[in-house]
Coordinates of C-alpha atoms in Angstrom, one line a residue:
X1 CA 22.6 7.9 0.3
X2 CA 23.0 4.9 -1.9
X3 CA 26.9 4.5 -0.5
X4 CA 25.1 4.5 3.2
X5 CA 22.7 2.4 2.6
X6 CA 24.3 0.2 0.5
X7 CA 28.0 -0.1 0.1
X8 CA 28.6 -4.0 0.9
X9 CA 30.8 -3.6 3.8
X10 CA 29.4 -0.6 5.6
X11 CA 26.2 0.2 4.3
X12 CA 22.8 0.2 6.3
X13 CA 21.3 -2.5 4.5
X14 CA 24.1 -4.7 4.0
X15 CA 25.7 -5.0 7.6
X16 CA 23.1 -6.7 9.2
X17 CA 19.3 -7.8 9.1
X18 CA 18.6 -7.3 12.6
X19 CA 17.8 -3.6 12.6
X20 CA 14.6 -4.1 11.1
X21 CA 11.4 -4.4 13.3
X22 CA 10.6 -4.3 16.7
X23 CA 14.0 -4.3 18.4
X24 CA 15.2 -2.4 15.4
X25 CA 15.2 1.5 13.8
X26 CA 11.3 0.6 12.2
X27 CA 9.3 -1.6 11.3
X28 CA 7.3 -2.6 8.5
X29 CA 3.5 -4.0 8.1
X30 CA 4.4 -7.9 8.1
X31 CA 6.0 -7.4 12.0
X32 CA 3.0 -7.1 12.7
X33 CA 1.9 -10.8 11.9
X34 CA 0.9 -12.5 8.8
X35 CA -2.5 -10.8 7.9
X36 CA -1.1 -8.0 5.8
X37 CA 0.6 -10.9 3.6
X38 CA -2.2 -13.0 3.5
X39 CA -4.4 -10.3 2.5
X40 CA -1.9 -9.3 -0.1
X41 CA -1.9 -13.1 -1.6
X42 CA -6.2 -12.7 -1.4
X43 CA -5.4 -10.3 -4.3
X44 CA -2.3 -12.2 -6.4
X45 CA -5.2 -15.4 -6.1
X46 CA -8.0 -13.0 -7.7
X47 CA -4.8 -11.4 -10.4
X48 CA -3.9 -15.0 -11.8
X49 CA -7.7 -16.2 -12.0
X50 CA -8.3 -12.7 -14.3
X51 CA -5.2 -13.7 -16.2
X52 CA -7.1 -16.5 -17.1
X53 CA -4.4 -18.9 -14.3
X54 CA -1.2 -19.2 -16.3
X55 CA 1.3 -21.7 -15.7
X56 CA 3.7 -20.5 -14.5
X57 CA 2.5 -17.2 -12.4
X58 CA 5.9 -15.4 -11.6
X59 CA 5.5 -13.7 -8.5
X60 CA 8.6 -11.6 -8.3
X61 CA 9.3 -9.1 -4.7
X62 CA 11.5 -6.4 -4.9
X63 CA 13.3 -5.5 -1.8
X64 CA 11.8 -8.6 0.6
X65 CA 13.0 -7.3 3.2
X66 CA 14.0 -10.3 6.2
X67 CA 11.8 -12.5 3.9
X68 CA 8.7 -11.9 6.5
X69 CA 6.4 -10.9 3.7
X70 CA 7.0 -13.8 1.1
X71 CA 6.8 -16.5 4.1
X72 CA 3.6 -15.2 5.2
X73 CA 1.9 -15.1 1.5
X74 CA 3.6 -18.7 0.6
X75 CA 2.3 -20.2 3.6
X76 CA -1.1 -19.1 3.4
X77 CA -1.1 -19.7 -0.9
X78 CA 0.3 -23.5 0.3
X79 CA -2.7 -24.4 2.9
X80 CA -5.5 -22.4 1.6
X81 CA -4.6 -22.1 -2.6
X82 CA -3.1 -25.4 -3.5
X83 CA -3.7 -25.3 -7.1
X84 CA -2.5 -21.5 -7.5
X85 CA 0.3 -22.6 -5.1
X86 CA 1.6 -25.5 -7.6
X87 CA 1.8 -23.1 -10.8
X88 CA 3.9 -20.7 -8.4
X89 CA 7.0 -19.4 -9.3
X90 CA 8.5 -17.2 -6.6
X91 CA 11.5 -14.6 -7.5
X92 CA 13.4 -12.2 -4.4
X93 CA 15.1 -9.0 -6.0
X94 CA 17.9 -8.2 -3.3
X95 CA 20.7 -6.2 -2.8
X96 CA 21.7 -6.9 0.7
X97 CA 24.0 -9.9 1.0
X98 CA 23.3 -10.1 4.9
X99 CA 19.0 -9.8 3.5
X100 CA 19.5 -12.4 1.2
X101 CA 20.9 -14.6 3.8
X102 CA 18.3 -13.9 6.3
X103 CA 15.6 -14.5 3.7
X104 CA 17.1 -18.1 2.7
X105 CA 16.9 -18.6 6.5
X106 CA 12.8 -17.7 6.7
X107 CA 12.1 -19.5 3.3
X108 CA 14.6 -23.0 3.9
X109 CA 11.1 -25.1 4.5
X110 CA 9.3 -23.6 1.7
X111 CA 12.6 -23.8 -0.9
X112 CA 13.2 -27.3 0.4
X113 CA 9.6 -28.6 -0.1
X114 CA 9.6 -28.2 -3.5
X115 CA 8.6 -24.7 -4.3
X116 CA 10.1 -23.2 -7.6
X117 CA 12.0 -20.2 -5.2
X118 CA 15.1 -18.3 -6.8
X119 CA 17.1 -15.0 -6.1
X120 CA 17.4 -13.0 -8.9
X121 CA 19.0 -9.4 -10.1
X122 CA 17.3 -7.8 -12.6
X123 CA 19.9 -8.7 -15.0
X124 CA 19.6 -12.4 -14.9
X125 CA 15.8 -11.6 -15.6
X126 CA 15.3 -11.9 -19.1
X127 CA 13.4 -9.3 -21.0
X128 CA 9.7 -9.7 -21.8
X129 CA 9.9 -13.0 -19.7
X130 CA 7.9 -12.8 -16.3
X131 CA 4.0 -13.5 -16.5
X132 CA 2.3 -12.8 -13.3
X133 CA 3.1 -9.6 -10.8
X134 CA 6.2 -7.6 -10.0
X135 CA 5.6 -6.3 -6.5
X136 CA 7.5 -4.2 -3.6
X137 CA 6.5 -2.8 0.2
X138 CA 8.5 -0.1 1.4
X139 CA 11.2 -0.2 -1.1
X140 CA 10.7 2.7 -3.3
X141 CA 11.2 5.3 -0.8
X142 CA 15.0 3.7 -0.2
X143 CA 16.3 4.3 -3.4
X144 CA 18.6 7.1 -3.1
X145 CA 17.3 10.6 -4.3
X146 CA 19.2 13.6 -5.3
X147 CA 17.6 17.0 -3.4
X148 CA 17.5 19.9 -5.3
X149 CA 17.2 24.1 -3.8
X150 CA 15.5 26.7 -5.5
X151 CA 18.6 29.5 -5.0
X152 CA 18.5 33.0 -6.9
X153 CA 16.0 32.0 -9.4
X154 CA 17.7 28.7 -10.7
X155 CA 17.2 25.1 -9.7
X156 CA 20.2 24.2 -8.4
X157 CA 21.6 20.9 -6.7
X158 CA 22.5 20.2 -3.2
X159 CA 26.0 18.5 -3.1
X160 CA 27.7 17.0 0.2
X161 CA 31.2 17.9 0.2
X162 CA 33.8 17.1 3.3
X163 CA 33.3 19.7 6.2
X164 CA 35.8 22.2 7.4
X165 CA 37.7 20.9 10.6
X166 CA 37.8 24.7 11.8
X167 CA 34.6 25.9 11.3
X168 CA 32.9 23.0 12.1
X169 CA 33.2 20.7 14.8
X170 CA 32.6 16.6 15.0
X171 CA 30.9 17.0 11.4
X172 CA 32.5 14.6 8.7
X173 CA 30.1 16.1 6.1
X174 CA 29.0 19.2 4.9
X175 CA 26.8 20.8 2.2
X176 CA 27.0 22.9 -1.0
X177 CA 25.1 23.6 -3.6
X178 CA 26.2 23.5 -7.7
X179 CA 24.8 23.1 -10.9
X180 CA 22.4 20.5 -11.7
X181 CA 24.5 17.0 -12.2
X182 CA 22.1 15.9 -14.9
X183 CA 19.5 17.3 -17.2
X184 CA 17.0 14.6 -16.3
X185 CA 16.5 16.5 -13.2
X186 CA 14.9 19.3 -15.1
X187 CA 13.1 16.9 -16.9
X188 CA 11.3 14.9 -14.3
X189 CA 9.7 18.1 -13.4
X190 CA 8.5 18.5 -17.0
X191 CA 7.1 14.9 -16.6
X192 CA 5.2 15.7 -13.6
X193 CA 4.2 19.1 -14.8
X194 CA 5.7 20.8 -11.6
X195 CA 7.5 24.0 -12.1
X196 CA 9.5 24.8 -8.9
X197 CA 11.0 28.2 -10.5
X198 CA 7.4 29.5 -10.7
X199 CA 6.3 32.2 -7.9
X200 CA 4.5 29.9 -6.0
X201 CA 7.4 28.7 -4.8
X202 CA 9.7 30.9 -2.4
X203 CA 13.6 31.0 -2.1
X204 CA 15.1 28.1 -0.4
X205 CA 12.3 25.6 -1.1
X206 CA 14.2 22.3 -1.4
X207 CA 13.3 19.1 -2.0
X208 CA 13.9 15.5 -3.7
X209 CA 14.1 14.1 -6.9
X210 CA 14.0 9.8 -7.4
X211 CA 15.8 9.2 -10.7
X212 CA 16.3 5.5 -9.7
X213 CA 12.7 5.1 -8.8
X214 CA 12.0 6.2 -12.7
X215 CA 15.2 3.9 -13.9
X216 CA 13.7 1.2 -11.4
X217 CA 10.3 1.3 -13.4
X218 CA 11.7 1.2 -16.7
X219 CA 13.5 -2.2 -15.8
X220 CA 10.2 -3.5 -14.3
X221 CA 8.2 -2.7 -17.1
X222 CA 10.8 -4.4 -19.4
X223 CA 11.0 -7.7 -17.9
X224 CA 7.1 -7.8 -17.7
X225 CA 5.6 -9.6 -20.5
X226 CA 2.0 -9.8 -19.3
X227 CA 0.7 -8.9 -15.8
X228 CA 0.9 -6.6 -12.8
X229 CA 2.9 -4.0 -10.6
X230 CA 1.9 -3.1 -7.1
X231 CA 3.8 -0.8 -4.8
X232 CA 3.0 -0.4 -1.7
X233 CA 4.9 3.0 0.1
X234 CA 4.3 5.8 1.7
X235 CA 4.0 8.9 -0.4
X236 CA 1.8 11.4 -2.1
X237 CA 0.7 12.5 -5.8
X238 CA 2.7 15.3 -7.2
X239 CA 1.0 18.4 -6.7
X240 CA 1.0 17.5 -2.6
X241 CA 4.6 16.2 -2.6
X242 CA 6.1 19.6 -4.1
X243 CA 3.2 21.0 -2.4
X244 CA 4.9 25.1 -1.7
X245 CA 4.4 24.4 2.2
X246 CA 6.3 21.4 2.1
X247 CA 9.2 23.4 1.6
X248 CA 12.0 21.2 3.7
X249 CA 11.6 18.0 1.2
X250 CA 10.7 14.6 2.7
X251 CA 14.0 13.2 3.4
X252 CA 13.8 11.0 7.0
X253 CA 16.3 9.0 9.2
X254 CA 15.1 6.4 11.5
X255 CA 17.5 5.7 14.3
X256 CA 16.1 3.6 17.1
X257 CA 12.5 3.8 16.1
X258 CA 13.0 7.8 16.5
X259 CA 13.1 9.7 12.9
X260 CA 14.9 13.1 12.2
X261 CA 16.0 14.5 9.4
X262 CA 20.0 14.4 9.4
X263 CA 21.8 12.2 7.1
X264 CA 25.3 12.8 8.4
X265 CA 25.0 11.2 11.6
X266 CA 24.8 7.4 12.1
X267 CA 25.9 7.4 8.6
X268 CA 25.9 3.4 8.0
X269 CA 23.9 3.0 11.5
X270 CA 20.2 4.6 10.5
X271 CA 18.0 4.3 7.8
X272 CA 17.3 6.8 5.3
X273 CA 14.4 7.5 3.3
X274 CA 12.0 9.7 1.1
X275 CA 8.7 9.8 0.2
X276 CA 7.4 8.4 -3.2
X277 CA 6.0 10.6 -5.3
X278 CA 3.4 8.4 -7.1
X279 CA 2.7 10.8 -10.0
X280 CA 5.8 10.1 -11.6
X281 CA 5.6 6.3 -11.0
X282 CA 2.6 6.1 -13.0
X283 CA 3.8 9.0 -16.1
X284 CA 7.1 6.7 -16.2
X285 CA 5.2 3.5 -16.4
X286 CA 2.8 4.8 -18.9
X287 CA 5.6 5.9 -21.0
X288 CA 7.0 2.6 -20.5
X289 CA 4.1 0.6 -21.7
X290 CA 2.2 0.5 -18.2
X291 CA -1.3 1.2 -17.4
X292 CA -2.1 2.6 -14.7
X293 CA -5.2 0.9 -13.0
X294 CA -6.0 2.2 -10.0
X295 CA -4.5 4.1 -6.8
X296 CA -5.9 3.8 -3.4
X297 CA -4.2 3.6 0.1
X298 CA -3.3 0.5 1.8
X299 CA -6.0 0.7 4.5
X300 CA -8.7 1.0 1.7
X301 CA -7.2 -1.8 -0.2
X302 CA -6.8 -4.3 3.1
X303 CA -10.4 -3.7 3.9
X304 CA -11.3 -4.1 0.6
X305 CA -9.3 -7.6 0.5
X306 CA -11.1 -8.8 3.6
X307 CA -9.2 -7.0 7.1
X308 CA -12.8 -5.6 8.1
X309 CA -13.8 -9.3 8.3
X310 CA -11.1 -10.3 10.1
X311 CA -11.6 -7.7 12.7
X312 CA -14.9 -8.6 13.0
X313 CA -14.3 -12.4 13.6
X314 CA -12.0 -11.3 16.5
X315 CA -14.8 -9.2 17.8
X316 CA -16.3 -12.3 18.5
X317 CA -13.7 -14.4 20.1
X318 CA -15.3 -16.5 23.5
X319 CA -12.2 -17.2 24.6
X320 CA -12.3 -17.1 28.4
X321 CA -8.3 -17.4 29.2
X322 CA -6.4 -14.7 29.8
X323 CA -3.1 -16.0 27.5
X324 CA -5.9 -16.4 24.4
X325 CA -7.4 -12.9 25.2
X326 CA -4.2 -11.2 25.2
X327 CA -3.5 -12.9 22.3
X328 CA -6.6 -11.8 20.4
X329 CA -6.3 -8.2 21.5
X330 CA -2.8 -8.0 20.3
X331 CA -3.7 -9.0 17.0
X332 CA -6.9 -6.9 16.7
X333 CA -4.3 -4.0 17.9
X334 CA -2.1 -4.8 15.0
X335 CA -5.2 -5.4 12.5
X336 CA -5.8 -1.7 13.1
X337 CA -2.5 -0.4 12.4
X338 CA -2.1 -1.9 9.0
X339 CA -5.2 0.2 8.7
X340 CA -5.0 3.3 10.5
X341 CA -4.9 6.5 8.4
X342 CA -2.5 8.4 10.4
X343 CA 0.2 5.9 9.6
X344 CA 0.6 2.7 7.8
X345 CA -3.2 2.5 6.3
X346 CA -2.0 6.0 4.7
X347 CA 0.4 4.3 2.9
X348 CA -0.2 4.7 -1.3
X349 CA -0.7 1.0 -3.1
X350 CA -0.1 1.9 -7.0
X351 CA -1.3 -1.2 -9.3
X352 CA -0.4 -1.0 -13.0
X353 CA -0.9 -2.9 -15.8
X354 CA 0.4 -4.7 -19.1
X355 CA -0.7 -7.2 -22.1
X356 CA -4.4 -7.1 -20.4
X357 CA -7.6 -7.1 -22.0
X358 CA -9.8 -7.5 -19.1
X359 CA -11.7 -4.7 -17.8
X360 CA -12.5 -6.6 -14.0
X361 CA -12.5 -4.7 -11.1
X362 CA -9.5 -5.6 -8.7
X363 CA -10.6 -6.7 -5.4
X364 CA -7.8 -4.6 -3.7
X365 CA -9.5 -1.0 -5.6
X366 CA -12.9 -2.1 -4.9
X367 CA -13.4 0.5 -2.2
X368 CA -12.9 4.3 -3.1
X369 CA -9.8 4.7 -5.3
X370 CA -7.7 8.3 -5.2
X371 CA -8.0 10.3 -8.3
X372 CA -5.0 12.1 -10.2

C-alpha cells in the first residue's frame, strides 16, 4: 500500500495531482467550494482567541491535498480576520513531490503577499515547537495498514507475495498468510481492548490494523507544545470498526469515482484507503500527552460552525436570472453534501488537546458530541 501510493516515481500520490476531484477517482469536501474551509477557519479564529491569541499561531496541515483547503481558509482568515491573519504562521506536511508542486501553484498569491507559508517534514519541525493546531482531512485513512485473518484460532497476517503464472492468469500479485510481522499488532488490540480471537468472532474474520496512524500521532503530539489536533476522516470508534459483521475489513479502491475492494489492479492508477478507527487515535494520543476533547461528525460540527446559516441565507436569494439561480442552487446542493449523513457529514472530526487550562466549549462540539 505505502509502495503504491507512494513510491516517488510510480506511486498514486506522487505521479500526478490531477486525479483528485471532479474529473478524478474522488473527491474531497473543499471541491465542493470554499465553505467547508471557511467554516473550518470559523473554529481556528475561536481556538487562538481561547489560547489567549499567541503570536505566532502555527497552523500546520497534514496531507493538503491540491492545496484547495489551505487557499480557501487563508483567503477567508485574510479578508474577514485581519488581525488573526497577521500572527499566522502556515505549515504544509507533504509527501507528494507532484502535491507539493500543485499546492505552491494554489498558494503563489498568498506566499508572495507576505504570508509566513513553508513546507515542512516532520523532521525539520522541531520538538515541543508549534503553538497553535495540527490539522488533517482525509489523510489518515491513506496511511498504509497491515490486514490481519483470524485462521485456526491464531491472529495471523495477510502477506502479498508474487502470483503463480500457471495457476493464475493476468494477476501480478497474490496473497498468503504468515506469522504476525510485529508484536505491536497484538498490542494495538490490547490498546483498544478488542479481542479478535474471542468467540464472537468467526473463522476468516479479517481486517486492518493502522500502525502508522499510531506512529503519526506520536510525532504530532511531540512537535505540539501547546494547542490543538483535529482530524477530520471517515471512520468509526472501535467496538463498530471490528464490529463481528464487518468481517471483510474496510480496505477501498477508488478508480474513476467507482470504489471496489481490490488492491492489485490499477496498482499505481487508484487510490487506496481504510477506515480510521478513532478509538485508537484518541488511546494513542492520551498516552502521548493528548486530551481528548470532544468527537462529533463533520455535519454536526459544520452546522455547529455556522453551515445551517449559510443554507438559510441562500434560501433567501431574489435573484431573478437564471445564471445566478443556478448558481445558488449549485452551492446549496454542495452545502448539503458537506452535511449529509449518508456520506461526507458522516465523516468523524476528532479534536484533542495539549498545555490547556481552559475548560470553553468549542464552537465546532457545540451540537451533540459522540460518546466512547
Amino acid at each position: 500500500m505505502d509502495l503504491a501510493l507512494y513510491h516517488p516515481q510510480y506511486g498514486y500520490y506522487a505521479a500526478t495531482a490531477n486525479q483528485i476531484g471532479a474529473q478524478g477517482d474522488f473527491f474531497t469536501s473543499p471541491h465542493l467550494g470554499a465553505d467547508f474551509g471557511e467554516l473550518l477557519a470559523e473554529q481556528f479564529v475561536q481556538l487562538w482567541h481561547i489560547m489567549q491569541q499567541p503570536k505566532p499561531f502555527t497552523l500546520v496541515e497534514m496531507g493538503a491535498g491540491q492545496g484547495l483547503l489551505a487557499a480557501d481558509i487563508l483567503r477567508y482568515l485574510r479578508d474577514c480576520y485581519p488581525e488573526f491573519y497577521a500572527c499566522l504562521d502556515y505549515i504544509i506536511v507533504e509527501r507528494a513531490a507532484a502535491l507539493i508542486a500543485e499546492q505552491q501553484r494554489q498558494l503563489h498569491d498568498l506566499q508572495t503577499s507576505g504570508l509566513n507559508l513553508s513546507w515542512r517534514t516532520f523532521a525539520e519541525i522541531p520538538p515541543q515547537s508549534i503553538t497553535g493546531c495540527f490539522f488533517s482531512n482525509e489523510l489518515v485513512d491513506a496511511l498504509p495498514v497491515h490486514q490481519v485473518m483470524v485462521e485456526s484460532g491464531q491472529l495471523r497476517e495477510v502477506y502479498v507475495t508474487v502470483a503463480d503464472p500457471e495457476s493464475t492468469k493476468d494477476r501480478l500479485f497474490a496473497e498468503t498468510t504468515g506469522d504476525l510481522s510485529t508484536p505491536r499488532l497484538a498490542d494495538y488490540f490490547k490498546l483498544i481492548d478488542i479481542d479478535l480471537l474471542s468467540s464472537r468472532y468467526p473463522p476468516g474474520y479479517r481486517s486492518e490494523v493502522n500502525l502508522a496512524a499510531l506512529d503519526w500521532m506520536v510525532t504530532v503530539a511531540d512537535r505540539l507544545k501547546q494547542g490543538y489536533v483535529i482530524t477530520i476522516d471517515y471512520g468509526y470508534p472501535s467496538d463498530r470498526y471490528y464490529h463481528p459483521n464487518r468481517n471483510e475489513g474496510t480496505l477501498q479502491c477508488y478508480y474513476n469515482h467507482a470504489h471496489h475492494s481490490d488492491p492489485y489492479i490499477y496498482v499505481g492508477q487508484q487510490d487506496i484507503t481504510a477506515h480510521v478507527d478513532f478509538t485508537a487515535l484518541m488511546r494513542q494520543g492520551e498516552r502521548c500527552g493528548l486530551s481528548t476533547i470532544g468527537f462529533t461528525r463533520q455535519g454536526l460540527f459544520l452546522m455547529a460552525l455556522g453551515l445551517g446559516d449559510r443554507i438559510a441565507a441562500l434560501s433567501q436569494s431574489q435573484a431573478t436570472d437564471v445564471q445566478t439561480i443556478q448558481t445558488t442552487l449549485r452551492r446549496r446542493d454542495a452545502l448539503h453534501l458537506l452535511a449529509n449523513p449518508m456520506g461526507l457529514g458522516n465523516f468523524g472530526v476528532l479534536i484533542q488537546g495539549k498545555g490547556l487550562e481552559t475548560t470553553e466549549l468549542l464552537q465546532g462540539l457545540a451540537a451533540e458530541q459522540i460518546r466512547f
